[in-house]
Amino acid sequence: MRITRISAYQVDLPLHEGRYAWSGGKSVAVFDSTIVRVETDDGFAGHGEVCPLGPFYLPAYARGVRAGLTELAPHLIGLDPRQLAVLNEEMDRALKGHAYVKSGIDIACWDILGQVSGQPAYVLLGGRYGEDFVLYRAISQGTPEEMAQSVANYRAEGYRRFQLKVGADAETDIERIRAVAEVLESGDRLVADANTGWLPHEAARVVRGVEDVDVYIEQPCLSYESCLSIRRRTTHPFVLDETIDSIETLLTAHRDDAMDVVNIKISKFGGLTKARQARDLCVSLGIAMTIEDSWGGDVTTAAISHLAHSTPPEFLFTATDFNSYVTVSTAEGAPQRNHGRMAASTAAGLGIAPRWDTLGEPALVIE
Ligand code: MG
């Protein structure tokens, strides 16, 4: 089996809430997503998706996905999409870095491998744990009252885990965390995610200011060293996200006891192959995980669902259902949230089929 064509489709994904805001005044109203299609000489086609959280979150941007594919895809024509280690080695040989560019191709090839095997991707990723898995809801930054109301609303829809977008001035962030904590009940989980937005002195004030609140602190500062400094000053459970983007950084953070939970975003690691490697390592090391991506729609949500559903539940802190945040559906068969939980499709591969009326004409085709 050989790859004969790689194409990419650009899709705009507006948000039900109108906009999504996080630390440093960053916000996005319409996400620019790229759906990657890999086709083979014997008629199989797999799909992946890459959707950066705007150009100012991780070192990734939407047009960079498509520019990178133009550079990378010609090297992959003729390769066997089922041989994922060989494929990933060739991607790393042909293009140094730019993990997010490779992610959509890798996901699409897992989709093909599943279809060829007649198995859902979660079987190939290790197996299915239970009927479904737990989701969190990201709460866009707003006033403390707005965020508490948003949590109450999503709690009424069944979510029990909430990730607050903080990372502004310390006083307001302390108010945000306290206002939201008041609407939660026993068993709920609260994460305050600063998305690198605090300087250490501000982070130190926030963690002290909410010392009596049951809250996880996520990625308070920009650098790993600053996060580690805050980690050592607080008793709150601690999550790292933006600074953990490889096996090397994961191992360093484990050695330093720098986190209790790590956020595995598929495109940050470069696809399901490498995210799965990180996931399995976390299970071996005893580190809980959030499994998600930077953003996305139906295809990203399907990929997340297979990696999350094949993760032992005691290690899966949360996962994300991005397709419920956006107004546009790009694929049939994508998993849907149900009372704050989700299940991966039992169909072969990712279990999705693109909606061609939404995708339109490809932005690029390499063959
Ligand atoms: Mg985060």
mmCIF file of C-alpha atoms and ligand atoms in Angstrom:
data_model
loop_
_atom_site.group_PDB
_atom_site.id
_atom_site.type_symbol
_atom_site.label_atom_id
_atom_site.label_comp_id
_atom_site.label_asym_id
_atom_site.label_seq_id
_atom_site.Cartn_x
_atom_site.Cartn_y
_atom_site.Cartn_z
ATOM 1 C CA MET A 1 0.000 0.000 0.000
ATOM 2 C CA ARG A 2 1.350 3.403 -1.010
ATOM 3 C CA ILE A 3 0.361 7.018 -0.363
ATOM 4 C CA THR A 4 -0.637 8.536 -3.713
ATOM 5 C CA ARG A 5 -2.125 11.892 -2.711
ATOM 6 C CA ILE A 6 -2.103 14.253 0.287
ATOM 7 C CA SER A 7 -4.569 17.136 0.255
ATOM 8 C CA ALA A 8 -5.606 19.790 2.749
ATOM 9 C CA TYR A 9 -8.867 21.664 3.270
ATOM 10 C CA GLN A 10 -9.198 24.976 5.090
ATOM 11 C CA VAL A 11 -12.263 25.325 7.313
ATOM 12 C CA ASP A 12 -13.390 28.231 9.485
ATOM 13 C CA LEU A 13 -14.714 27.174 12.876
ATOM 14 C CA PRO A 14 -16.758 29.907 14.631
ATOM 15 C CA LEU A 15 -17.618 29.476 18.315
ATOM 16 C CA HIS A 16 -21.024 29.057 19.956
ATOM 17 C CA GLU A 17 -19.922 31.509 22.650
ATOM 18 C CA GLY A 18 -18.748 34.056 20.052
ATOM 19 C CA ARG A 19 -15.164 34.172 21.266
ATOM 20 C CA TYR A 20 -12.678 32.319 23.438
ATOM 21 C CA ALA A 21 -10.381 34.397 25.634
ATOM 22 C CA TRP A 22 -7.399 33.469 27.776
ATOM 23 C CA SER A 23 -4.307 34.964 29.395
ATOM 24 C CA GLY A 24 -2.580 38.102 28.179
ATOM 25 C CA GLY A 25 -5.682 39.455 26.428
ATOM 26 C CA LYS A 26 -5.464 36.749 23.759
ATOM 27 C CA SER A 27 -8.712 35.684 22.107
ATOM 28 C CA VAL A 28 -10.029 33.975 18.992
ATOM 29 C CA ALA A 29 -13.488 34.363 17.410
ATOM 30 C CA VAL A 30 -13.108 32.056 14.389
ATOM 31 C CA PHE A 31 -10.592 29.207 14.372
ATOM 32 C CA ASP A 32 -8.725 28.487 11.131
ATOM 33 C CA SER A 33 -8.517 24.706 10.868
ATOM 34 C CA THR A 34 -6.827 22.417 8.335
ATOM 35 C CA ILE A 35 -8.244 18.983 7.521
ATOM 36 C CA VAL A 36 -5.647 16.690 5.988
ATOM 37 C CA ARG A 37 -6.646 13.853 3.660
ATOM 38 C CA VAL A 38 -4.219 11.021 2.817
ATOM 39 C CA GLU A 39 -5.196 8.700 -0.059
ATOM 40 C CA THR A 40 -3.655 5.382 -1.089
ATOM 41 C CA ASP A 41 -3.195 3.397 -4.296
ATOM 42 C CA ASP A 42 -5.809 0.822 -3.256
ATOM 43 C CA GLY A 43 -8.592 3.236 -2.477
ATOM 44 C CA PHE A 44 -8.259 3.973 1.240
ATOM 45 C CA ALA A 45 -8.464 7.543 2.545
ATOM 46 C CA GLY A 46 -7.720 8.756 6.070
ATOM 47 C CA HIS A 47 -8.213 12.146 7.696
ATOM 48 C CA GLY A 48 -6.523 14.273 10.302
ATOM 49 C CA GLU A 49 -6.931 17.836 11.539
ATOM 50 C CA VAL A 50 -4.627 20.555 12.828
ATOM 51 C CA CYS A 51 -6.056 23.703 14.400
ATOM 52 C CA PRO A 52 -3.660 25.993 16.288
ATOM 53 C CA LEU A 53 -5.084 28.166 19.072
ATOM 54 C CA GLY A 54 -4.436 31.269 16.982
ATOM 55 C CA PRO A 55 -0.870 32.206 15.956
ATOM 56 C CA PHE A 56 0.121 33.419 19.449
ATOM 57 C CA TYR A 57 -0.327 30.370 21.680
ATOM 58 C CA LEU A 58 2.198 27.665 20.751
ATOM 59 C CA PRO A 59 4.825 28.048 17.996
ATOM 60 C CA ALA A 60 2.202 27.075 15.406
ATOM 61 C CA TYR A 61 -0.129 28.989 13.092
ATOM 62 C CA ALA A 62 -2.862 27.970 10.689
ATOM 63 C CA ARG A 63 -1.216 29.052 7.446
ATOM 64 C CA GLY A 64 1.974 27.447 8.722
ATOM 65 C CA VAL A 65 0.184 24.091 8.735
ATOM 66 C CA ARG A 66 -0.560 24.428 5.041
ATOM 67 C CA ALA A 67 2.850 25.887 4.132
ATOM 68 C CA GLY A 68 4.499 23.027 6.020
ATOM 69 C CA LEU A 69 2.388 20.428 4.253
ATOM 70 C CA THR A 70 3.503 21.837 0.900
ATOM 71 C CA GLU A 71 7.099 21.318 2.025
ATOM 72 C CA LEU A 72 6.624 17.924 3.671
ATOM 73 C CA ALA A 73 4.018 16.031 1.663
ATOM 74 C CA PRO A 74 6.128 15.441 -1.496
ATOM 75 C CA HIS A 75 8.552 13.380 0.646
ATOM 76 C CA LEU A 76 5.740 11.066 1.741
ATOM 77 C CA ILE A 77 4.221 10.116 -1.605
ATOM 78 C CA GLY A 78 4.982 6.413 -2.156
ATOM 79 C CA LEU A 79 5.359 5.533 1.554
ATOM 80 C CA ASP A 80 3.176 2.912 3.246
ATOM 81 C CA PRO A 81 0.744 4.806 5.535
ATOM 82 C CA ARG A 82 0.326 1.750 7.799
ATOM 83 C CA GLN A 83 4.001 1.776 8.791
ATOM 84 C CA LEU A 84 3.739 4.670 11.182
ATOM 85 C CA ALA A 85 7.218 4.532 12.707
ATOM 86 C CA VAL A 86 8.800 4.507 9.250
ATOM 87 C CA LEU A 87 6.503 7.351 8.168
ATOM 88 C CA ASN A 88 7.331 9.440 11.257
ATOM 89 C CA GLU A 89 11.040 8.910 10.795
ATOM 90 C CA GLU A 90 10.760 10.093 7.208
ATOM 91 C CA MET A 91 8.743 13.145 8.309
ATOM 92 C CA ASP A 92 11.437 14.038 10.868
ATOM 93 C CA ARG A 93 14.180 13.491 8.292
ATOM 94 C CA ALA A 94 12.465 15.668 5.670
ATOM 95 C CA LEU A 95 11.405 18.546 7.961
ATOM 96 C CA LYS A 96 13.132 19.396 11.218
ATOM 97 C CA GLY A 97 10.767 20.379 14.008
ATOM 98 C CA HIS A 98 7.305 21.775 13.166
ATOM 99 C CA ALA A 99 5.587 18.942 15.009
ATOM 100 C CA TYR A 100 2.143 20.443 14.393
ATOM 101 C CA VAL A 101 2.586 20.229 10.613
ATOM 102 C CA LYS A 102 3.164 16.473 10.903
ATOM 103 C CA SER A 103 0.257 15.832 13.238
ATOM 104 C CA GLY A 104 -2.537 15.838 10.638
ATOM 105 C CA ILE A 105 -0.698 13.394 8.381
ATOM 106 C CA ASP A 106 0.079 11.033 11.250
ATOM 107 C CA ILE A 107 -3.556 11.070 12.444
ATOM 108 C CA ALA A 108 -4.788 10.402 8.888
ATOM 109 C CA CYS A 109 -2.458 7.403 8.624
ATOM 110 C CA TRP A 110 -3.791 5.973 11.914
ATOM 111 C CA ASP A 111 -7.258 6.371 10.377
ATOM 112 C CA ILE A 112 -6.080 4.351 7.353
ATOM 113 C CA LEU A 113 -4.394 1.691 9.517
ATOM 114 C CA GLY A 114 -7.662 1.238 11.413
ATOM 115 C CA GLN A 115 -9.723 0.981 8.248
ATOM 116 C CA VAL A 116 -7.335 -1.542 6.703
ATOM 117 C CA SER A 117 -7.351 -3.609 9.925
ATOM 118 C CA GLY A 118 -11.116 -3.306 10.329
ATOM 119 C CA GLN A 119 -10.542 -1.990 13.866
ATOM 120 C CA PRO A 120 -11.284 1.292 15.613
ATOM 121 C CA ALA A 121 -8.118 3.269 16.307
ATOM 122 C CA TYR A 122 -8.466 2.762 20.072
ATOM 123 C CA VAL A 123 -7.847 -0.985 19.616
ATOM 124 C CA LEU A 124 -4.583 -0.233 17.831
ATOM 125 C CA LEU A 125 -3.676 2.342 20.503
ATOM 126 C CA GLY A 126 -3.948 -0.223 23.294
ATOM 127 C CA GLY A 127 -7.618 -1.030 23.855
ATOM 128 C CA ARG A 128 -10.850 0.451 25.166
ATOM 129 C CA TYR A 129 -11.300 1.193 28.878
ATOM 130 C CA GLY A 130 -14.925 1.294 29.986
ATOM 131 C CA GLU A 131 -17.974 2.710 28.264
ATOM 132 C CA ASP A 132 -16.875 6.333 28.105
ATOM 133 C CA PHE A 133 -14.379 8.836 29.519
ATOM 134 C CA VAL A 134 -14.484 12.134 31.377
ATOM 135 C CA LEU A 135 -14.384 15.579 29.745
ATOM 136 C CA TYR A 136 -13.542 19.019 31.076
ATOM 137 C CA ARG A 137 -15.038 22.313 30.003
ATOM 138 C CA ALA A 138 -12.737 25.263 29.320
ATOM 139 C CA ILE A 139 -14.185 28.470 30.729
ATOM 140 C CA SER A 140 -13.301 31.502 28.624
ATOM 141 C CA GLN A 141 -11.855 34.426 30.568
ATOM 142 C CA GLY A 142 -14.396 36.952 31.810
ATOM 143 C CA THR A 143 -15.399 38.664 35.025
ATOM 144 C CA PRO A 144 -15.524 36.440 38.124
ATOM 145 C CA GLU A 145 -19.342 36.581 37.972
ATOM 146 C CA GLU A 146 -19.441 35.656 34.256
ATOM 147 C CA MET A 147 -17.103 32.727 34.786
ATOM 148 C CA ALA A 148 -19.056 31.447 37.794
ATOM 149 C CA GLN A 149 -22.272 31.643 35.755
ATOM 150 C CA SER A 150 -20.610 29.838 32.835
ATOM 151 C CA VAL A 151 -19.449 27.038 35.141
ATOM 152 C CA ALA A 152 -22.934 26.752 36.643
ATOM 153 C CA ASN A 153 -24.427 26.512 33.136
ATOM 154 C CA TYR A 154 -21.991 23.834 31.937
ATOM 155 C CA ARG A 155 -22.361 21.990 35.227
ATOM 156 C CA ALA A 156 -26.106 21.820 34.505
ATOM 157 C CA GLU A 157 -25.183 20.192 31.158
ATOM 158 C CA GLY A 158 -23.280 17.458 32.985
ATOM 159 C CA TYR A 159 -19.655 18.610 33.127
ATOM 160 C CA ARG A 160 -17.890 18.071 36.443
ATOM 161 C CA ARG A 161 -14.401 19.264 35.558
ATOM 162 C CA PHE A 162 -13.665 22.866 34.700
ATOM 163 C CA GLN A 163 -10.597 24.651 33.462
ATOM 164 C CA LEU A 164 -10.711 28.377 34.167
ATOM 165 C CA LYS A 165 -8.811 30.675 31.889
ATOM 166 C CA VAL A 166 -6.913 32.932 34.297
ATOM 167 C CA GLY A 167 -3.458 34.510 33.841
ATOM 168 C CA ALA A 168 -4.396 38.176 34.293
ATOM 169 C CA ASP A 169 -3.805 40.361 37.363
ATOM 170 C CA ALA A 170 -3.499 38.399 40.584
ATOM 171 C CA GLU A 171 -6.371 40.094 42.446
ATOM 172 C CA THR A 172 -8.909 39.399 39.698
ATOM 173 C CA ASP A 173 -7.667 35.838 39.210
ATOM 174 C CA ILE A 174 -8.047 35.117 42.915
ATOM 175 C CA GLU A 175 -11.617 36.465 42.683
ATOM 176 C CA ARG A 176 -12.280 34.299 39.623
ATOM 177 C CA ILE A 177 -11.099 31.126 41.324
ATOM 178 C CA ARG A 178 -13.070 31.868 44.509
ATOM 179 C CA ALA A 179 -16.263 32.819 42.638
ATOM 180 C CA VAL A 180 -16.203 29.593 40.627
ATOM 181 C CA ALA A 181 -15.287 27.389 43.598
ATOM 182 C CA GLU A 182 -18.488 28.559 45.293
ATOM 183 C CA VAL A 183 -20.725 27.061 42.599
ATOM 184 C CA LEU A 184 -18.961 23.669 42.623
ATOM 185 C CA GLU A 185 -19.928 20.645 44.650
ATOM 186 C CA SER A 186 -18.089 17.731 46.185
ATOM 187 C CA GLY A 187 -16.472 15.581 43.501
ATOM 188 C CA ASP A 188 -16.094 18.403 40.988
ATOM 189 C CA ARG A 189 -12.589 19.348 39.872
ATOM 190 C CA LEU A 190 -11.349 22.868 39.296
ATOM 191 C CA VAL A 191 -8.237 23.855 37.340
ATOM 192 C CA ALA A 192 -6.909 27.410 37.120
ATOM 193 C CA ASP A 193 -4.985 27.548 33.844
ATOM 194 C CA ALA A 194 -2.835 30.658 33.489
ATOM 195 C CA ASN A 195 -1.539 29.566 30.067
ATOM 196 C CA THR A 196 1.934 30.999 30.864
ATOM 197 C CA GLY A 197 0.379 34.380 31.745
ATOM 198 C CA TRP A 198 1.747 35.134 35.233
ATOM 199 C CA LEU A 199 5.171 36.362 36.208
ATOM 200 C CA PRO A 200 6.465 34.360 39.182
ATOM 201 C CA HIS A 201 5.672 37.091 41.743
ATOM 202 C CA GLU A 202 2.044 37.214 40.542
ATOM 203 C CA ALA A 203 1.738 33.427 40.464
ATOM 204 C CA ALA A 204 3.118 33.281 44.005
ATOM 205 C CA ARG A 205 0.411 35.712 45.184
ATOM 206 C CA VAL A 206 -2.355 33.758 43.459
ATOM 207 C CA VAL A 207 -1.381 30.360 44.861
ATOM 208 C CA ARG A 208 -1.146 31.871 48.344
ATOM 209 C CA GLY A 209 -4.406 33.784 47.864
ATOM 210 C CA VAL A 210 -6.337 30.576 47.085
ATOM 211 C CA GLU A 211 -4.476 28.339 49.521
ATOM 212 C CA ASP A 212 -7.729 27.140 51.122
ATOM 213 C CA VAL A 213 -9.415 26.351 47.766
ATOM 214 C CA ASP A 214 -9.318 22.866 46.196
ATOM 215 C CA VAL A 215 -7.868 23.936 42.843
ATOM 216 C CA TYR A 216 -5.215 22.646 40.456
ATOM 217 C CA ILE A 217 -2.720 25.220 39.142
ATOM 218 C CA GLU A 218 -1.859 24.840 35.436
ATOM 219 C CA GLN A 219 1.154 26.310 33.611
ATOM 220 C CA PRO A 220 1.425 29.497 35.668
ATOM 221 C CA CYS A 221 4.467 30.979 33.911
ATOM 222 C CA LEU A 222 6.169 31.099 30.542
ATOM 223 C CA SER A 223 9.348 29.164 31.282
ATOM 224 C CA TYR A 224 9.738 25.693 32.729
ATOM 225 C CA GLU A 225 12.058 27.043 35.438
ATOM 226 C CA SER A 226 9.511 29.655 36.556
ATOM 227 C CA CYS A 227 6.772 27.034 36.708
ATOM 228 C CA LEU A 228 9.048 24.770 38.748
ATOM 229 C CA SER A 229 9.724 27.623 41.158
ATOM 230 C CA ILE A 230 5.976 28.094 41.754
ATOM 231 C CA ARG A 231 5.456 24.351 41.984
ATOM 232 C CA ARG A 232 7.937 24.268 44.866
ATOM 233 C CA ARG A 233 6.126 27.077 46.696
ATOM 234 C CA THR A 234 2.601 25.594 46.634
ATOM 235 C CA THR A 235 0.752 22.549 47.897
ATOM 236 C CA HIS A 236 -1.846 22.739 45.102
ATOM 237 C CA PRO A 237 -1.818 19.879 42.577
ATOM 238 C CA PHE A 238 0.151 21.109 39.596
ATOM 239 C CA VAL A 239 -0.365 20.737 35.827
ATOM 240 C CA LEU A 240 2.164 21.478 33.084
ATOM 241 C CA ASP A 241 1.083 22.049 29.497
ATOM 242 C CA GLU A 242 2.824 24.490 27.145
ATOM 243 C CA THR A 243 6.386 23.646 28.247
ATOM 244 C CA ILE A 244 5.935 19.879 27.800
ATOM 245 C CA ASP A 245 6.117 19.142 24.083
ATOM 246 C CA SER A 246 8.458 16.145 23.806
ATOM 247 C CA ILE A 247 9.598 12.991 25.560
ATOM 248 C CA GLU A 248 12.724 14.873 26.686
ATOM 249 C CA THR A 249 10.787 17.680 28.396
ATOM 250 C CA LEU A 250 8.413 15.138 29.926
ATOM 251 C CA LEU A 251 11.307 13.163 31.410
ATOM 252 C CA THR A 252 12.981 16.307 32.732
ATOM 253 C CA ALA A 253 9.745 17.406 34.426
ATOM 254 C CA HIS A 254 9.285 13.950 35.922
ATOM 255 C CA ARG A 255 12.852 13.921 37.243
ATOM 256 C CA ASP A 256 12.283 17.343 38.852
ATOM 257 C CA ASP A 257 8.880 16.328 40.305
ATOM 258 C CA ALA A 258 7.585 19.385 38.440
ATOM 259 C CA MET A 259 3.972 18.259 37.911
ATOM 260 C CA ASP A 260 1.196 15.931 39.031
ATOM 261 C CA VAL A 261 -0.687 16.087 35.731
ATOM 262 C CA VAL A 262 0.529 16.775 32.202
ATOM 263 C CA ASN A 263 -1.475 18.056 29.272
ATOM 264 C CA ILE A 264 -0.855 15.949 26.150
ATOM 265 C CA LYS A 265 -1.981 17.909 23.102
ATOM 266 C CA ILE A 266 -1.755 15.694 20.012
ATOM 267 C CA SER A 267 -0.396 18.326 17.611
ATOM 268 C CA LYS A 268 2.086 19.632 20.212
ATOM 269 C CA PHE A 269 3.788 16.223 20.101
ATOM 270 C CA GLY A 270 3.373 15.786 16.327
ATOM 271 C CA GLY A 271 0.496 13.304 15.988
ATOM 272 C CA LEU A 272 -1.011 10.222 17.582
ATOM 273 C CA THR A 273 2.197 8.167 17.248
ATOM 274 C CA LYS A 274 4.221 10.492 19.485
ATOM 275 C CA ALA A 275 1.325 11.502 21.735
ATOM 276 C CA ARG A 276 0.709 7.812 22.341
ATOM 277 C CA GLN A 277 4.378 7.317 23.203
ATOM 278 C CA ALA A 278 4.096 10.144 25.751
ATOM 279 C CA ARG A 279 0.800 8.734 27.052
ATOM 280 C CA ASP A 280 2.293 5.276 27.588
ATOM 281 C CA LEU A 281 5.342 6.753 29.287
ATOM 282 C CA CYS A 282 3.086 8.748 31.644
ATOM 283 C CA VAL A 283 1.230 5.552 32.558
ATOM 284 C CA SER A 284 4.544 3.847 33.328
ATOM 285 C CA LEU A 285 5.733 6.817 35.392
ATOM 286 C CA GLY A 286 2.445 7.305 37.256
ATOM 287 C CA ILE A 287 1.555 10.729 35.829
ATOM 288 C CA ALA A 288 -2.089 11.610 35.163
ATOM 289 C CA MET A 289 -2.970 13.308 31.884
ATOM 290 C CA THR A 290 -5.316 15.624 30.104
ATOM 291 C CA ILE A 291 -5.579 14.328 26.538
ATOM 292 C CA GLU A 292 -6.586 16.916 23.966
ATOM 293 C CA ASP A 293 -5.212 19.206 21.265
ATOM 294 C CA SER A 294 -4.694 22.941 20.805
ATOM 295 C CA TRP A 295 -8.137 23.262 19.177
ATOM 296 C CA GLY A 296 -10.158 21.642 16.389
ATOM 297 C CA GLY A 297 -13.512 20.314 15.261
ATOM 298 C CA ASP A 298 -14.941 16.877 14.530
ATOM 299 C CA VAL A 299 -11.758 15.224 13.228
ATOM 300 C CA THR A 300 -9.573 16.441 16.108
ATOM 301 C CA THR A 301 -12.278 15.411 18.584
ATOM 302 C CA ALA A 302 -12.391 11.932 17.038
ATOM 303 C CA ALA A 303 -8.599 11.586 17.308
ATOM 304 C CA ILE A 304 -8.677 12.744 20.943
ATOM 305 C CA SER A 305 -11.467 10.276 21.692
ATOM 306 C CA HIS A 306 -9.454 7.263 20.499
ATOM 307 C CA LEU A 307 -6.344 8.224 22.483
ATOM 308 C CA ALA A 308 -8.403 9.105 25.574
ATOM 309 C CA HIS A 309 -10.572 5.980 25.441
ATOM 310 C CA SER A 310 -7.453 3.794 25.237
ATOM 311 C CA THR A 311 -5.951 5.440 28.340
ATOM 312 C CA PRO A 312 -6.478 3.777 31.751
ATOM 313 C CA PRO A 313 -9.199 5.875 33.461
ATOM 314 C CA GLU A 314 -7.172 6.408 36.625
ATOM 315 C CA PHE A 315 -4.546 8.162 34.480
ATOM 316 C CA LEU A 316 -7.020 10.162 32.387
ATOM 317 C CA PHE A 317 -7.551 13.358 34.373
ATOM 318 C CA THR A 318 -9.700 14.825 31.575
ATOM 319 C CA ALA A 319 -10.114 15.047 27.806
ATOM 320 C CA THR A 320 -11.740 17.621 25.532
ATOM 321 C CA ASP A 321 -14.705 17.676 23.147
ATOM 322 C CA PHE A 322 -13.745 20.599 20.910
ATOM 323 C CA ASN A 323 -16.518 19.861 18.425
ATOM 324 C CA SER A 324 -19.122 21.020 20.959
ATOM 325 C CA TYR A 325 -17.475 24.466 21.191
ATOM 326 C CA VAL A 326 -17.712 25.218 17.456
ATOM 327 C CA THR A 327 -20.720 25.815 15.221
ATOM 328 C CA VAL A 328 -19.503 23.916 12.140
ATOM 329 C CA SER A 329 -19.483 20.128 11.714
ATOM 330 C CA THR A 330 -16.779 18.859 9.359
ATOM 331 C CA ALA A 331 -17.356 15.101 9.616
ATOM 332 C CA GLU A 332 -20.115 12.570 10.140
ATOM 333 C CA GLY A 333 -19.662 9.962 12.861
ATOM 334 C CA ALA A 334 -17.662 12.200 15.206
ATOM 335 C CA PRO A 335 -18.179 11.496 18.926
ATOM 336 C CA GLN A 336 -20.577 13.762 20.809
ATOM 337 C CA ARG A 337 -20.504 14.766 24.466
ATOM 338 C CA ASN A 338 -23.083 13.244 26.752
ATOM 339 C CA HIS A 339 -23.407 14.691 30.283
ATOM 340 C CA GLY A 340 -19.760 15.678 30.439
ATOM 341 C CA ARG A 341 -18.512 12.376 29.057
ATOM 342 C CA MET A 342 -17.697 10.964 25.613
ATOM 343 C CA ALA A 343 -17.040 7.646 23.856
ATOM 344 C CA ALA A 344 -14.895 6.872 20.815
ATOM 345 C CA SER A 345 -16.635 5.488 17.726
ATOM 346 C CA THR A 346 -16.580 1.698 17.393
ATOM 347 C CA ALA A 347 -16.274 1.972 13.589
ATOM 348 C CA ALA A 348 -12.954 1.194 11.899
ATOM 349 C CA GLY A 349 -10.219 3.837 11.950
ATOM 350 C CA LEU A 350 -11.306 7.158 13.455
ATOM 351 C CA GLY A 351 -14.900 6.302 12.517
ATOM 352 C CA ILE A 352 -15.570 9.546 10.685
ATOM 353 C CA ALA A 353 -16.451 10.641 7.137
ATOM 354 C CA PRO A 354 -15.805 14.202 5.927
ATOM 355 C CA ARG A 355 -18.723 16.477 5.086
ATOM 356 C CA TRP A 356 -17.691 17.568 1.624
ATOM 357 C CA ASP A 357 -20.246 20.371 1.483
ATOM 358 C CA THR A 358 -18.406 21.966 4.435
ATOM 359 C CA LEU A 359 -14.860 21.197 3.282
ATOM 360 C CA GLY A 360 -15.298 22.524 -0.255
ATOM 361 C CA GLU A 361 -12.318 22.568 -2.606
ATOM 362 C CA PRO A 362 -8.860 21.598 -1.293
ATOM 363 C CA ALA A 363 -6.435 24.391 -0.405
ATOM 364 C CA LEU A 364 -3.593 22.187 -1.645
ATOM 365 C CA VAL A 365 -3.072 18.839 -3.326
ATOM 366 C CA ILE A 366 0.243 16.993 -3.512
ATOM 367 C CA GLU A 367 0.459 13.802 -5.618
HETATM 368 MG MG MG B 1 -3.537 24.344 29.409
#
